[in-house]
Amino acid sequence: LVVAPPDFDLSAYAARYRGPARVARLKLVAQRCRNLQESAYGALLRELKRGINIQAYREVCEAATQALPDAASAEFVIDEAWVTNTDGMAADRQRRLEAELNSFRSNLAKDDLRRGTNALGDLHCARGDLYQAQRHYLRARDYCSTNAHNAEMCLNIIKVSIWNEDYALASNYIAKAETTPGIEDIPEAMAKVSAAKGLQLLSAKRYARAAARFIGAAPRFPGDFDDVLAPEDICLYGGVLALAHLSRAELRSRVVENSHFQACLELSPAVHGLVHDFFESRYRRCLEALERLRPHMELDVHLHRHCEGLCAGIRDRCMQQYFSTYVSVRFDRMAETFGVTAEEAEKRAADLIGTGKLAARIDSEAQALHASEDDAREAALGEVLKSTSRFLGGSRDMLLHMSVLQGNLGLGRAGSRASPGLPSSALRTLETDAPMDMDVEVSVT
């Protein structure tokens, strides 16, 4: 469970999104945040009653009643009259759309068939039946006549796959969208595809590539993709992933000196401060900003599974970057820089050394950390061993080649052995002087 920080405005947070994205995020807050649980469940039920997803409404009512048994809110009681009325309206609308689609089939109107199929997909999405929605969006593929139609079809399937957490299918249609001719002329569609690819890479824990995708989506990211991601999410994901997994040179070129992403960072002052404190080596402020940002990451529907590892990665990067400028440093000085105790600084250094992320050794008596010095003698011996290994390998190859020639095992013209007793020099002459249009095999070991 997470305690929401005082600056977390649930209403403003939910207002960034629409449709399935708003429902999923409010549901996560209700499940993970105890101090906002009642208000999150209330907002979630109000949102569901504005739609037609009856199954989700019943499930949330039951979950709210179990999580808050002492709550006296009438919102948590299933409104059977609304359920009956909404179900009837949705069924009538589905019958009407199916009748229209049948008439389009009889008229062979391809564009109308595409719109009608997409409309049925949208209806099933609204009702929470993502399987049927996906089937209709896939059928629309047969009625696409322009590149824009193909891009729209791919994006519809990508969105349903992300809502359903089917990232394998999403990856297939992201690849199709990226290879659709003319999609580069639709920058908003390219930004959506790039952001979706970032989510797929994030789910696969390929953080560096995911960071590059989110950063690349920032300049032209549209506001109408808020049923999946908001612009603030692009800022958060790109900034945090870049800090945890990009090198300092990449961070400079892709984030700090990238005017497009800097404009995106203005949407989230917390992430902006975190990135610049890290880059300017203000480690104590950076780690304090990270702790303030952590509850927001824990309440994010895509980021909460990766929060612990990403925060640890940023802390490790801070220590690695700090120690890279020193030959030796005392733990009490490190503790002052990072805002921790000397014992905690020593423990973190030991963890980094143990995982091979820090080339250093700990002097427990002097309470200091010393950079590991390269052993010139050991390096020279290593080079000698490598040279010896290469020489022995080459010698074995030469001996094998000589044995093949002495045993008349080398092939002359294709399909025939070399003449008995043919000297190796003659064989080499035959191989060298053979005409280019003759089929000659040369035995090479």
Short mmCIF file of C-alpha atoms in Angstrom, two decimals:
data_model
loop_
_atom_site.label_atom_id
_atom_site.label_comp_id
_atom_site.label_asym_id
_atom_site.label_seq_id
_atom_site.Cartn_x
_atom_site.Cartn_y
_atom_site.Cartn_z
CA LEU A 1 0.00 0.00 0.00
CA VAL A 2 1.09 3.56 -0.75
CA VAL A 3 0.41 6.77 1.14
CA ALA A 4 -0.41 9.51 -1.35
CA PRO A 5 1.65 12.69 -0.84
CA PRO A 6 -0.13 15.94 0.13
CA ASP A 7 0.37 17.39 -3.36
CA PHE A 8 -1.43 14.47 -5.07
CA ASP A 9 -4.69 15.89 -6.47
CA LEU A 10 -6.89 12.93 -7.40
CA SER A 11 -9.34 14.98 -9.45
CA ALA A 12 -6.62 16.70 -11.48
CA TYR A 13 -4.84 13.38 -11.95
CA ALA A 14 -7.96 11.64 -13.27
CA ALA A 15 -8.79 14.60 -15.53
CA ARG A 16 -5.66 13.95 -17.62
CA TYR A 17 -7.21 10.74 -19.00
CA ARG A 18 -10.40 9.44 -20.52
CA GLY A 19 -12.02 6.10 -21.13
CA PRO A 20 -10.21 2.91 -20.12
CA ALA A 21 -7.09 4.80 -19.05
CA ARG A 22 -9.01 6.86 -16.46
CA VAL A 23 -10.79 3.76 -15.16
CA ALA A 24 -7.55 1.76 -14.86
CA ARG A 25 -5.71 4.56 -13.04
CA LEU A 26 -8.52 5.30 -10.58
CA LYS A 27 -8.82 1.57 -9.90
CA LEU A 28 -5.10 1.31 -9.12
CA VAL A 29 -5.26 4.29 -6.75
CA ALA A 30 -8.26 2.75 -4.99
CA GLN A 31 -6.43 -0.57 -4.58
CA ARG A 32 -3.03 0.77 -3.49
CA CYS A 33 -3.63 4.07 -1.70
CA ARG A 34 -5.36 3.72 1.66
CA ASN A 35 -5.71 7.43 2.46
CA LEU A 36 -7.48 8.04 -0.90
CA GLN A 37 -9.32 4.73 -1.13
CA GLU A 38 -12.84 5.97 -0.46
CA SER A 39 -12.60 9.02 -2.71
CA ALA A 40 -10.95 6.95 -5.48
CA TYR A 41 -13.69 4.32 -5.40
CA GLY A 42 -16.31 7.07 -5.47
CA ALA A 43 -14.70 8.80 -8.46
CA LEU A 44 -14.30 5.44 -10.21
CA LEU A 45 -17.98 4.52 -9.79
CA ARG A 46 -19.11 7.94 -11.02
CA GLU A 47 -16.89 7.51 -14.07
CA LEU A 48 -18.28 4.05 -14.78
CA LYS A 49 -21.87 5.27 -14.49
CA ARG A 50 -21.13 7.80 -17.23
CA GLY A 51 -20.35 4.88 -19.53
CA ILE A 52 -21.89 1.50 -20.39
CA ASN A 53 -19.39 -0.97 -18.88
CA ILE A 54 -21.81 -2.79 -16.61
CA GLN A 55 -19.52 -5.68 -15.71
CA ALA A 56 -16.79 -3.32 -14.49
CA TYR A 57 -19.38 -1.34 -12.51
CA ARG A 58 -20.56 -4.47 -10.65
CA GLU A 59 -16.98 -5.57 -9.92
CA VAL A 60 -15.99 -2.16 -8.54
CA CYS A 61 -19.09 -1.97 -6.34
CA GLU A 62 -18.26 -5.35 -4.83
CA ALA A 63 -14.59 -4.45 -4.37
CA ALA A 64 -15.50 -1.14 -2.69
CA THR A 65 -17.91 -2.87 -0.31
CA GLN A 66 -15.25 -5.41 0.68
CA ALA A 67 -12.45 -2.85 1.04
CA LEU A 68 -14.59 -0.32 2.96
CA PRO A 69 -17.16 -2.30 4.95
CA ASP A 70 -17.75 0.61 7.35
CA ALA A 71 -18.37 3.17 4.60
CA ALA A 72 -21.97 4.38 4.52
CA SER A 73 -21.83 5.76 0.97
CA ALA A 74 -24.83 4.89 -1.18
CA GLU A 75 -22.51 4.98 -4.21
CA PHE A 76 -21.12 1.58 -3.27
CA VAL A 77 -24.51 -0.13 -3.58
CA ILE A 78 -25.24 -1.53 -7.04
CA ASP A 79 -27.86 0.60 -8.83
CA GLU A 80 -29.91 -2.16 -10.47
CA ALA A 81 -32.23 0.29 -12.25
CA TRP A 82 -29.24 1.98 -13.92
CA VAL A 83 -27.78 -1.42 -14.82
CA THR A 84 -31.00 -2.59 -16.49
CA ASN A 85 -31.54 0.67 -18.36
CA THR A 86 -27.90 0.94 -19.53
CA ASP A 87 -27.75 -2.68 -20.64
CA GLY A 88 -30.92 -2.24 -22.72
CA MET A 89 -29.62 0.94 -24.35
CA ALA A 90 -26.26 -0.67 -25.19
CA ALA A 91 -27.96 -3.75 -26.67
CA ASP A 92 -30.26 -1.55 -28.82
CA ARG A 93 -27.29 0.42 -30.07
CA GLN A 94 -25.41 -2.77 -30.92
CA ARG A 95 -28.38 -4.13 -32.90
CA ARG A 96 -28.66 -0.84 -34.80
CA LEU A 97 -24.96 -0.80 -35.69
CA GLU A 98 -25.06 -4.46 -36.80
CA ALA A 99 -28.09 -3.73 -39.03
CA GLU A 100 -26.27 -0.75 -40.58
CA LEU A 101 -23.20 -2.91 -41.18
CA ASN A 102 -25.31 -5.55 -42.95
CA SER A 103 -26.77 -2.89 -45.23
CA PHE A 104 -23.27 -1.65 -46.03
CA ARG A 105 -22.28 -5.20 -46.97
CA SER A 106 -25.19 -5.49 -49.39
CA ASN A 107 -24.18 -2.19 -51.00
CA LEU A 108 -20.46 -3.14 -51.06
CA ALA A 109 -19.56 0.31 -49.72
CA LYS A 110 -15.97 -0.27 -48.59
CA ASP A 111 -15.51 3.01 -46.70
CA ASP A 112 -18.86 2.62 -44.96
CA LEU A 113 -17.94 -0.95 -44.03
CA ARG A 114 -14.71 0.28 -42.42
CA ARG A 115 -16.53 2.97 -40.41
CA GLY A 116 -19.29 0.57 -39.38
CA THR A 117 -16.82 -2.10 -38.28
CA ASN A 118 -14.83 0.46 -36.27
CA ALA A 119 -18.06 1.75 -34.68
CA LEU A 120 -18.89 -1.75 -33.46
CA GLY A 121 -15.34 -2.08 -32.13
CA ASP A 122 -15.75 1.21 -30.25
CA LEU A 123 -19.04 0.01 -28.77
CA HIS A 124 -17.52 -3.25 -27.51
CA CYS A 125 -14.63 -1.26 -26.02
CA ALA A 126 -17.09 0.93 -24.15
CA ARG A 127 -18.90 -2.18 -22.86
CA GLY A 128 -15.60 -3.65 -21.65
CA ASP A 129 -15.56 -6.55 -24.13
CA LEU A 130 -12.01 -6.07 -25.40
CA TYR A 131 -11.93 -9.44 -27.19
CA GLN A 132 -14.89 -8.54 -29.43
CA ALA A 133 -13.50 -5.03 -29.91
CA GLN A 134 -10.21 -6.49 -31.11
CA ARG A 135 -12.02 -8.82 -33.54
CA HIS A 136 -13.88 -5.92 -35.15
CA TYR A 137 -10.78 -3.73 -35.42
CA LEU A 138 -8.98 -6.64 -37.11
CA ARG A 139 -11.86 -7.04 -39.58
CA ALA A 140 -11.56 -3.36 -40.51
CA ARG A 141 -8.16 -4.23 -42.02
CA ASP A 142 -9.95 -5.67 -45.10
CA TYR A 143 -11.68 -2.36 -45.78
CA CYS A 144 -8.70 0.01 -45.50
CA SER A 145 -8.02 1.84 -48.75
CA THR A 146 -5.50 4.53 -47.75
CA ASN A 147 -2.36 4.73 -45.64
CA ALA A 148 -4.24 6.84 -43.08
CA HIS A 149 -6.84 4.07 -42.76
CA ASN A 150 -4.11 1.47 -42.19
CA ALA A 151 -2.48 3.66 -39.54
CA GLU A 152 -5.85 4.11 -37.79
CA MET A 153 -6.49 0.35 -37.85
CA CYS A 154 -3.05 -0.38 -36.37
CA LEU A 155 -3.51 2.21 -33.62
CA ASN A 156 -6.93 0.82 -32.67
CA ILE A 157 -5.48 -2.67 -32.24
CA ILE A 158 -2.45 -1.29 -30.39
CA LYS A 159 -4.67 0.54 -27.90
CA VAL A 160 -6.85 -2.51 -27.21
CA SER A 161 -3.73 -4.65 -26.78
CA ILE A 162 -2.28 -2.19 -24.25
CA TRP A 163 -5.54 -2.06 -22.29
CA ASN A 164 -5.58 -5.87 -22.31
CA GLU A 165 -1.82 -6.03 -21.50
CA ASP A 166 -1.27 -8.17 -24.61
CA TYR A 167 2.10 -6.64 -25.52
CA ALA A 168 3.00 -9.41 -27.99
CA LEU A 169 0.08 -8.42 -30.24
CA ALA A 170 0.84 -4.75 -29.64
CA SER A 171 4.44 -5.29 -30.79
CA ASN A 172 3.27 -6.91 -34.05
CA TYR A 173 0.99 -4.01 -34.95
CA ILE A 174 3.51 -1.40 -33.85
CA ALA A 175 5.88 -2.93 -36.41
CA LYS A 176 3.09 -2.86 -39.04
CA ALA A 177 2.33 0.77 -38.26
CA GLU A 178 5.98 1.80 -38.48
CA THR A 179 6.28 0.20 -41.93
CA THR A 180 3.01 1.67 -43.26
CA PRO A 181 3.91 3.84 -46.28
CA GLY A 182 3.33 7.54 -45.65
CA ILE A 183 2.99 7.31 -41.87
CA GLU A 184 6.06 9.54 -41.51
CA ASP A 185 3.89 12.30 -42.98
CA ILE A 186 1.53 11.97 -39.98
CA PRO A 187 3.75 13.07 -37.05
CA GLU A 188 1.00 12.66 -34.45
CA ALA A 189 0.48 9.03 -35.48
CA MET A 190 4.25 8.44 -35.36
CA ALA A 191 4.37 9.90 -31.83
CA LYS A 192 1.54 7.59 -30.71
CA VAL A 193 3.28 4.55 -32.18
CA SER A 194 6.59 5.57 -30.55
CA ALA A 195 4.92 5.97 -27.14
CA ALA A 196 3.16 2.59 -27.52
CA LYS A 197 6.49 0.98 -28.40
CA GLY A 198 7.95 2.58 -25.27
CA LEU A 199 5.25 0.90 -23.17
CA GLN A 200 5.93 -2.46 -24.83
CA LEU A 201 9.68 -2.11 -24.15
CA LEU A 202 8.97 -0.99 -20.57
CA SER A 203 6.87 -4.11 -19.98
CA ALA A 204 9.81 -6.20 -21.28
CA LYS A 205 12.23 -4.30 -18.94
CA ARG A 206 14.27 -2.97 -21.86
CA TYR A 207 14.57 0.37 -20.15
CA ALA A 208 17.20 2.17 -22.24
CA ARG A 209 15.34 1.57 -25.49
CA ALA A 210 12.05 2.48 -23.83
CA ALA A 211 13.55 5.79 -22.66
CA ALA A 212 14.65 6.58 -26.22
CA ARG A 213 11.12 5.90 -27.50
CA PHE A 214 9.42 8.12 -24.93
CA ILE A 215 11.92 10.92 -25.53
CA GLY A 216 11.38 10.59 -29.29
CA ALA A 217 7.59 10.81 -28.86
CA ALA A 218 7.74 14.05 -26.85
CA PRO A 219 7.95 16.71 -29.63
CA ARG A 220 4.70 15.80 -31.44
CA PHE A 221 2.81 13.87 -28.78
CA PRO A 222 -0.91 14.66 -29.28
CA GLY A 223 -3.53 15.28 -26.64
CA ASP A 224 -6.02 12.80 -28.15
CA PHE A 225 -4.02 9.76 -27.00
CA ASP A 226 -5.20 10.34 -23.42
CA ASP A 227 -7.13 7.06 -23.43
CA VAL A 228 -3.66 5.47 -23.17
CA LEU A 229 -1.12 8.09 -22.01
CA ALA A 230 -1.03 11.77 -21.09
CA PRO A 231 1.83 14.17 -22.00
CA GLU A 232 2.84 14.18 -18.31
CA ASP A 233 3.42 10.42 -18.55
CA ILE A 234 5.83 10.88 -21.46
CA CYS A 235 7.77 13.33 -19.30
CA LEU A 236 7.80 11.02 -16.25
CA TYR A 237 8.68 7.82 -18.10
CA GLY A 238 11.30 9.40 -20.33
CA GLY A 239 13.01 11.27 -17.48
CA VAL A 240 13.11 8.45 -14.93
CA LEU A 241 14.17 5.75 -17.41
CA ALA A 242 16.89 8.01 -18.84
CA LEU A 243 18.34 8.69 -15.38
CA ALA A 244 18.36 5.01 -14.46
CA HIS A 245 19.73 3.53 -17.68
CA LEU A 246 21.36 6.08 -20.01
CA SER A 247 25.01 7.07 -19.79
CA ARG A 248 25.93 10.63 -18.87
CA ALA A 249 26.80 11.44 -22.50
CA GLU A 250 23.44 10.09 -23.69
CA LEU A 251 21.63 11.95 -20.92
CA ARG A 252 23.27 15.19 -22.05
CA SER A 253 22.46 14.77 -25.74
CA ARG A 254 19.00 13.20 -25.48
CA VAL A 255 17.56 14.98 -22.43
CA VAL A 256 19.46 17.99 -21.10
CA GLU A 257 20.33 19.51 -24.51
CA ASN A 258 17.15 18.32 -26.22
CA SER A 259 14.96 21.42 -26.51
CA HIS A 260 11.86 19.38 -27.41
CA PHE A 261 12.11 17.17 -24.35
CA GLN A 262 12.97 20.13 -22.14
CA ALA A 263 9.66 21.69 -23.20
CA CYS A 264 7.97 18.42 -22.22
CA LEU A 265 9.72 18.48 -18.83
CA GLU A 266 8.07 21.81 -18.08
CA LEU A 267 4.82 19.86 -17.62
CA SER A 268 6.32 18.16 -14.55
CA PRO A 269 8.51 20.41 -12.39
CA ALA A 270 9.33 17.43 -10.13
CA VAL A 271 10.86 15.41 -12.98
CA HIS A 272 12.57 18.54 -14.37
CA GLY A 273 14.24 19.19 -11.02
CA LEU A 274 15.20 15.53 -10.61
CA VAL A 275 16.95 15.40 -14.00
CA HIS A 276 18.86 18.66 -13.58
CA ASP A 277 19.90 17.93 -9.98
CA PHE A 278 21.35 14.61 -11.16
CA PHE A 279 23.14 16.11 -14.14
CA GLU A 280 24.60 18.97 -12.10
CA SER A 281 25.79 16.55 -9.38
CA ARG A 282 23.49 17.83 -6.63
CA TYR A 283 23.00 14.31 -5.35
CA ARG A 284 21.32 15.05 -2.04
CA ARG A 285 18.66 17.19 -3.71
CA CYS A 286 18.32 14.60 -6.48
CA LEU A 287 17.65 11.74 -4.06
CA GLU A 288 15.24 13.85 -2.00
CA ALA A 289 13.33 14.71 -5.20
CA LEU A 290 13.29 11.02 -6.11
CA GLU A 291 11.73 10.12 -2.75
CA ARG A 292 9.05 12.77 -3.26
CA LEU A 293 8.35 11.46 -6.75
CA ARG A 294 8.28 7.82 -5.71
CA PRO A 295 4.62 7.72 -4.51
CA HIS A 296 3.53 9.09 -7.89
CA MET A 297 5.48 6.29 -9.58
CA GLU A 298 3.95 3.71 -7.24
CA LEU A 299 0.47 4.89 -8.27
CA ASP A 300 1.18 4.81 -12.00
CA VAL A 301 -0.52 1.96 -13.84
CA HIS A 302 2.46 1.22 -16.09
CA LEU A 303 5.36 2.19 -13.84
CA HIS A 304 4.47 0.73 -10.42
CA ARG A 305 5.85 -2.75 -11.21
CA HIS A 306 9.24 -1.23 -12.07
CA CYS A 307 9.42 1.47 -9.41
CA GLU A 308 11.73 -0.31 -6.96
CA GLY A 309 14.30 -1.26 -9.58
CA LEU A 310 14.29 2.16 -11.25
CA CYS A 311 14.75 4.03 -7.97
CA ALA A 312 17.60 1.70 -7.01
CA GLY A 313 19.15 2.23 -10.43
CA ILE A 314 19.08 6.02 -10.04
CA ARG A 315 20.65 5.79 -6.55
CA ASP A 316 23.38 3.53 -7.94
CA ARG A 317 24.03 5.92 -10.83
CA CYS A 318 24.38 8.81 -8.38
CA MET A 319 27.02 6.96 -6.37
CA GLN A 320 28.88 5.75 -9.46
CA GLN A 321 28.95 9.23 -10.95
CA TYR A 322 30.06 10.77 -7.64
CA PHE A 323 32.92 8.32 -7.07
CA SER A 324 34.17 8.50 -10.69
CA THR A 325 35.92 11.81 -9.89
CA TYR A 326 37.78 10.48 -6.82
CA VAL A 327 40.73 8.19 -6.12
CA SER A 328 39.75 7.95 -2.46
CA VAL A 329 36.91 9.37 -0.37
CA ARG A 330 35.82 8.99 3.24
CA PHE A 331 32.41 7.58 4.05
CA ASP A 332 31.49 10.49 6.32
CA ARG A 333 31.99 12.86 3.37
CA MET A 334 29.89 10.60 1.15
CA ALA A 335 27.20 10.50 3.81
CA GLU A 336 27.07 14.29 3.89
CA THR A 337 26.82 14.48 0.09
CA PHE A 338 24.01 11.91 -0.17
CA GLY A 339 22.13 12.79 3.01
CA VAL A 340 22.56 9.35 4.62
CA THR A 341 24.57 7.91 7.51
CA ALA A 342 28.18 6.74 7.06
CA GLU A 343 27.11 3.15 7.72
CA GLU A 344 24.46 3.33 4.99
CA ALA A 345 26.97 4.87 2.54
CA GLU A 346 29.38 2.01 3.27
CA LYS A 347 26.65 -0.58 2.77
CA ARG A 348 25.62 0.91 -0.58
CA ALA A 349 29.24 1.00 -1.72
CA ALA A 350 29.68 -2.64 -0.71
CA ASP A 351 26.56 -3.62 -2.67
CA LEU A 352 27.85 -1.84 -5.77
CA ILE A 353 31.27 -3.47 -5.46
CA GLY A 354 29.66 -6.88 -4.98
CA THR A 355 27.59 -6.53 -8.16
CA GLY A 356 30.57 -5.27 -10.17
CA LYS A 357 29.10 -1.79 -10.71
CA LEU A 358 31.88 -0.01 -8.81
CA ALA A 359 35.60 -0.69 -9.26
CA ALA A 360 36.74 0.11 -5.73
CA ARG A 361 37.76 -1.42 -2.41
CA ILE A 362 36.67 -0.56 1.13
CA ASP A 363 39.17 0.37 3.82
CA SER A 364 37.20 -0.45 6.98
CA GLU A 365 39.92 0.82 9.31
CA ALA A 366 40.18 4.24 7.66
CA GLN A 367 36.44 4.26 6.85
CA ALA A 368 37.21 5.17 3.26
CA LEU A 369 36.58 3.98 -0.27
CA HIS A 370 39.57 3.63 -2.60
CA ALA A 371 39.50 3.25 -6.37
CA SER A 372 40.89 -0.07 -7.57
CA GLU A 373 44.25 0.36 -9.31
CA ASP A 374 44.97 -1.53 -12.49
CA ASP A 375 47.68 -4.18 -11.99
CA ALA A 376 50.15 -3.57 -14.86
CA ARG A 377 51.95 -6.89 -14.28
CA GLU A 378 48.70 -8.86 -14.37
CA ALA A 379 47.61 -7.05 -17.54
CA ALA A 380 50.95 -7.82 -19.24
CA LEU A 381 50.70 -11.50 -18.30
CA GLY A 382 47.20 -11.59 -19.69
CA GLU A 383 48.39 -10.20 -23.04
CA VAL A 384 51.22 -12.78 -23.12
CA LEU A 385 48.74 -15.60 -22.54
CA LYS A 386 46.46 -14.32 -25.30
CA SER A 387 49.41 -14.10 -27.74
CA THR A 388 50.52 -17.62 -26.79
CA SER A 389 47.03 -18.97 -27.36
CA ARG A 390 46.84 -17.33 -30.79
CA PHE A 391 50.30 -18.70 -31.74
CA LEU A 392 49.42 -22.26 -30.67
CA GLY A 393 46.14 -22.13 -32.58
CA GLY A 394 47.90 -20.94 -35.74
CA SER A 395 50.58 -23.62 -35.38
CA ARG A 396 47.95 -26.37 -35.11
CA ASP A 397 46.24 -25.08 -38.24
CA MET A 398 49.53 -25.06 -40.18
CA LEU A 399 50.38 -28.62 -39.11
CA LEU A 400 46.94 -29.86 -40.09
CA HIS A 401 47.23 -28.19 -43.49
CA MET A 402 50.64 -29.79 -44.11
CA SER A 403 49.27 -33.22 -43.13
CA VAL A 404 46.38 -32.82 -45.60
CA LEU A 405 48.79 -32.00 -48.44
CA GLN A 406 51.20 -34.85 -47.62
CA GLY A 407 48.34 -37.34 -47.52
CA ASN A 408 47.02 -36.13 -50.92
CA LEU A 409 43.69 -35.27 -49.27
CA GLY A 410 43.39 -31.84 -50.87
CA LEU A 411 40.98 -31.54 -53.81
CA GLY A 412 42.09 -30.21 -57.18
CA ARG A 413 39.33 -29.87 -59.75
CA ALA A 414 35.84 -30.40 -58.34
CA GLY A 415 35.02 -34.03 -57.75
CA SER A 416 38.58 -35.37 -58.19
CA ARG A 417 41.52 -35.77 -55.84
CA ALA A 418 44.87 -34.19 -56.48
CA SER A 419 47.32 -36.37 -58.44
CA PRO A 420 49.30 -38.78 -56.22
CA GLY A 421 52.54 -37.36 -55.13
CA LEU A 422 51.70 -33.88 -56.42
CA PRO A 423 53.91 -31.45 -54.49
CA SER A 424 52.21 -28.85 -52.40
CA SER A 425 53.87 -26.09 -54.43
CA ALA A 426 52.33 -27.51 -57.60
CA LEU A 427 48.91 -27.69 -55.92
CA ARG A 428 49.18 -24.05 -54.92
CA THR A 429 50.18 -23.15 -58.50
CA LEU A 430 47.20 -25.08 -59.85
CA GLU A 431 44.87 -23.27 -57.46
CA THR A 432 46.33 -19.87 -58.28
CA ASP A 433 46.41 -20.29 -62.06
CA ALA A 434 42.94 -21.84 -62.43
CA PRO A 435 40.70 -19.88 -64.86
CA MET A 436 37.90 -17.92 -63.26
CA ASP A 437 35.20 -19.81 -65.17
CA MET A 438 36.34 -23.24 -63.98
CA ASP A 439 34.80 -24.88 -60.93
CA VAL A 440 37.78 -25.30 -58.59
CA GLU A 441 37.66 -26.19 -54.91
CA VAL A 442 40.52 -25.25 -52.66
CA SER A 443 41.08 -27.04 -49.36
CA VAL A 444 41.46 -24.40 -46.69
CA THR A 445 41.78 -25.12 -43.00
#
